[in-house]
Amino acid sequence: VLLQSAAGSDGLEVARALAAELKAGNFDLILFGKLAVDDYNHQVGPMVAELLELPCITSVAHLTVANGALEAEREIEGGIEVSTASLPAVLTCDKGLNSPRLPSLKGIMAAKKKPLEVKPVTLGAGGLTLLGLSLPPDRKPGQIVGEGADAVPALVKLLREEAKVI
């Protein structure tokens, strides 16, 4: 099923549309990407999990599913964190979770013949309003006070009197 919207919206509206479609609950596992590449938001997967009241594990790098439960590993600073959850569950997947297989020509042709249900959805206005974009103000040009050890007294004087940092 492809949910198609004419206009973009914030992550919460997208999550609401996906959760409404998934409400029937004919699934064991819902997989999302780690983050959106257009705005680097990491929010739709966890929000869908919250709306469906399902457990969620983010940034999964390795996954084992058995006996109605899953064990997921995620890379954290300095090690690996292992989490478990019962199915159904929501996961956001990191880049190294799987090694994609290239489809055969026969598989590509068979996929073209499969029906794809396209459902139009209307997303709400969302809670975010973009008021404008502007460049930051120009910075003052830098100063060169001298070279080597001879520049130290002048630099200290400028740091004390102009910048007032020492």
CSV table of C-alpha atoms in Angstrom, one decimal:
chain,number,residue,atom,x,y,z
A,1,VAL,CA,0.0,0.0,0.0
A,2,LEU,CA,1.3,3.4,-1.0
A,3,LEU,CA,0.0,6.3,0.9
A,4,GLN,CA,0.2,9.3,-1.3
A,5,SER,CA,-0.1,13.0,-0.3
A,6,ALA,CA,-0.1,16.1,-2.4
A,7,ALA,CA,1.7,18.2,0.1
A,8,GLY,CA,4.4,17.6,2.7
A,9,SER,CA,3.8,18.0,6.4
A,10,ASP,CA,5.6,17.7,9.7
A,11,GLY,CA,6.5,14.3,11.1
A,12,LEU,CA,3.6,14.0,13.5
A,13,GLU,CA,1.0,14.3,10.6
A,14,VAL,CA,2.9,11.7,8.6
A,15,ALA,CA,3.0,9.4,11.7
A,16,ARG,CA,-0.8,9.9,12.2
A,17,ALA,CA,-1.5,8.9,8.6
A,18,LEU,CA,0.7,5.8,8.9
A,19,ALA,CA,-0.7,4.8,12.3
A,20,ALA,CA,-4.3,5.2,10.9
A,21,GLU,CA,-3.5,2.8,8.1
A,22,LEU,CA,-1.7,0.3,10.4
A,23,LYS,CA,-4.5,0.4,13.1
A,24,ALA,CA,-5.9,-2.9,11.8
A,25,GLY,CA,-2.8,-4.6,13.2
A,26,ASN,CA,-2.1,-7.3,10.5
A,27,PHE,CA,1.6,-7.1,11.2
A,28,ASP,CA,4.3,-8.5,13.5
A,29,LEU,CA,7.1,-6.0,12.8
A,30,ILE,CA,7.1,-2.5,11.4
A,31,LEU,CA,10.4,-1.3,10.0
A,32,PHE,CA,11.4,2.4,9.5
A,33,GLY,CA,14.6,3.9,8.3
A,34,LYS,CA,16.8,5.6,10.8
A,35,LEU,CA,16.1,9.1,9.7
A,36,ALA,CA,14.7,11.3,6.9
A,37,VAL,CA,17.5,12.4,4.6
A,38,ASP,CA,15.7,15.6,3.6
A,39,ASP,CA,15.5,17.2,7.0
A,40,TYR,CA,17.5,14.7,9.2
A,41,ASN,CA,14.5,14.2,11.5
A,42,HIS,CA,14.4,10.9,13.4
A,43,GLN,CA,10.8,11.1,14.6
A,44,VAL,CA,8.2,9.3,12.4
A,45,GLY,CA,9.1,5.7,13.5
A,46,PRO,CA,9.0,6.4,17.3
A,47,MET,CA,5.8,8.5,16.9
A,48,VAL,CA,4.0,5.7,15.0
A,49,ALA,CA,5.0,3.3,17.8
A,50,GLU,CA,3.6,5.7,20.4
A,51,LEU,CA,0.4,6.2,18.5
A,52,LEU,CA,-0.1,2.4,18.1
A,53,GLU,CA,1.1,1.8,21.7
A,54,LEU,CA,3.8,-0.6,20.6
A,55,PRO,CA,7.4,-1.1,21.8
A,56,CYS,CA,10.0,0.8,19.7
A,57,ILE,CA,13.8,0.2,19.4
A,58,THR,CA,15.7,2.8,17.4
A,59,SER,CA,18.9,2.6,15.3
A,60,VAL,CA,18.9,-1.2,15.1
A,61,ALA,CA,22.2,-2.6,13.6
A,62,HIS,CA,21.5,-6.3,14.2
A,63,LEU,CA,18.3,-8.2,14.7
A,64,THR,CA,17.2,-11.7,15.8
A,65,VAL,CA,13.5,-12.7,15.8
A,66,ALA,CA,12.3,-15.9,17.4
A,67,ASN,CA,9.3,-17.2,19.4
A,68,GLY,CA,7.3,-14.0,19.2
A,69,ALA,CA,10.1,-11.8,20.5
A,70,LEU,CA,13.0,-9.9,19.1
A,71,GLU,CA,16.5,-9.1,20.3
A,72,ALA,CA,18.0,-6.0,18.8
A,73,GLU,CA,21.5,-4.6,19.0
A,74,ARG,CA,22.3,-0.9,18.5
A,75,GLU,CA,25.7,0.7,18.4
A,76,ILE,CA,26.3,3.2,21.1
A,77,GLU,CA,29.4,5.2,22.1
A,78,GLY,CA,31.9,2.7,23.5
A,79,GLY,CA,29.9,-0.5,22.9
A,80,ILE,CA,26.8,-2.3,21.8
A,81,GLU,CA,23.4,-2.0,23.6
A,82,VAL,CA,21.1,-5.1,23.5
A,83,SER,CA,17.4,-4.6,23.8
A,84,THR,CA,14.5,-7.1,23.7
A,85,ALA,CA,10.8,-6.6,22.9
A,86,SER,CA,7.8,-8.7,22.2
A,87,LEU,CA,6.1,-8.7,18.9
A,88,PRO,CA,4.4,-6.7,17.4
A,89,ALA,CA,7.0,-4.0,17.6
A,90,VAL,CA,8.4,-1.0,15.7
A,91,LEU,CA,12.1,-0.7,14.7
A,92,THR,CA,14.1,2.1,13.1
A,93,CYS,CA,16.9,0.5,11.2
A,94,ASP,CA,20.5,1.6,10.9
A,95,LYS,CA,22.4,1.4,7.6
A,96,GLY,CA,24.2,-1.9,8.5
A,97,LEU,CA,21.2,-4.0,9.4
A,98,ASN,CA,21.1,-6.0,6.2
A,99,SER,CA,23.0,-6.7,3.0
A,100,PRO,CA,20.5,-6.0,0.1
A,101,ARG,CA,20.3,-8.6,-2.6
A,102,LEU,CA,20.2,-7.5,-6.2
A,103,PRO,CA,17.0,-8.7,-7.8
A,104,SER,CA,17.1,-10.9,-10.9
A,105,LEU,CA,15.6,-9.8,-14.2
A,106,LYS,CA,12.8,-12.3,-13.7
A,107,GLY,CA,12.1,-10.9,-10.2
A,108,ILE,CA,12.0,-7.3,-11.6
A,109,MET,CA,9.6,-8.3,-14.3
A,110,ALA,CA,7.4,-10.2,-11.8
A,111,ALA,CA,7.4,-7.2,-9.4
A,112,LYS,CA,6.1,-4.9,-12.2
A,113,LYS,CA,3.1,-7.2,-12.6
A,114,LYS,CA,2.2,-7.1,-8.9
A,115,PRO,CA,-0.7,-4.8,-7.9
A,116,LEU,CA,0.2,-1.7,-5.9
A,117,GLU,CA,-2.7,-0.2,-3.9
A,118,VAL,CA,-2.3,3.6,-3.9
A,119,LYS,CA,-4.4,5.4,-1.3
A,120,PRO,CA,-4.6,9.2,-1.3
A,121,VAL,CA,-4.3,10.7,2.1
A,122,THR,CA,-4.8,14.3,3.3
A,123,LEU,CA,-2.4,15.3,5.9
A,124,GLY,CA,-3.3,17.9,8.6
A,125,ALA,CA,-1.7,21.3,8.6
A,126,GLY,CA,0.8,20.2,11.3
A,127,GLY,CA,2.0,22.1,14.3
A,128,LEU,CA,5.0,23.8,12.6
A,129,THR,CA,5.0,27.0,10.6
A,130,LEU,CA,8.0,28.2,8.7
A,131,LEU,CA,8.2,31.9,9.2
A,132,GLY,CA,11.3,32.5,7.2
A,133,LEU,CA,14.9,31.8,6.5
A,134,SER,CA,17.8,34.2,6.6
A,135,LEU,CA,21.5,34.1,6.6
A,136,PRO,CA,23.4,34.8,9.9
A,137,PRO,CA,24.9,38.3,10.2
A,138,ASP,CA,28.3,38.9,8.8
A,139,ARG,CA,31.2,38.4,11.1
A,140,LYS,CA,33.7,41.1,11.8
A,141,PRO,CA,37.0,40.6,9.8
A,142,GLY,CA,39.8,39.1,11.8
A,143,GLN,CA,43.0,40.9,12.8
A,144,ILE,CA,46.6,39.9,12.4
A,145,VAL,CA,48.6,41.3,15.3
A,146,GLY,CA,52.0,40.1,14.3
A,147,GLU,CA,54.1,36.9,14.0
A,148,GLY,CA,55.8,34.6,16.5
A,149,ALA,CA,56.6,35.5,20.1
A,150,ASP,CA,56.6,39.2,19.3
A,151,ALA,CA,52.8,39.2,18.8
A,152,VAL,CA,52.0,37.8,22.3
A,153,PRO,CA,52.0,41.1,24.2
A,154,ALA,CA,49.8,42.8,21.5
A,155,LEU,CA,47.4,39.8,21.5
A,156,VAL,CA,47.1,39.8,25.3
A,157,LYS,CA,46.4,43.5,25.3
A,158,LEU,CA,43.6,43.0,22.6
A,159,LEU,CA,42.1,40.1,24.5
A,160,ARG,CA,42.0,42.2,27.7
A,161,GLU,CA,40.8,45.5,26.3
A,162,GLU,CA,38.7,44.8,23.3
A,163,ALA,CA,37.4,41.2,23.7
A,164,LYS,CA,37.4,41.4,27.5
A,165,VAL,CA,37.9,37.7,27.8
A,166,ILE,CA,40.9,37.8,30.2
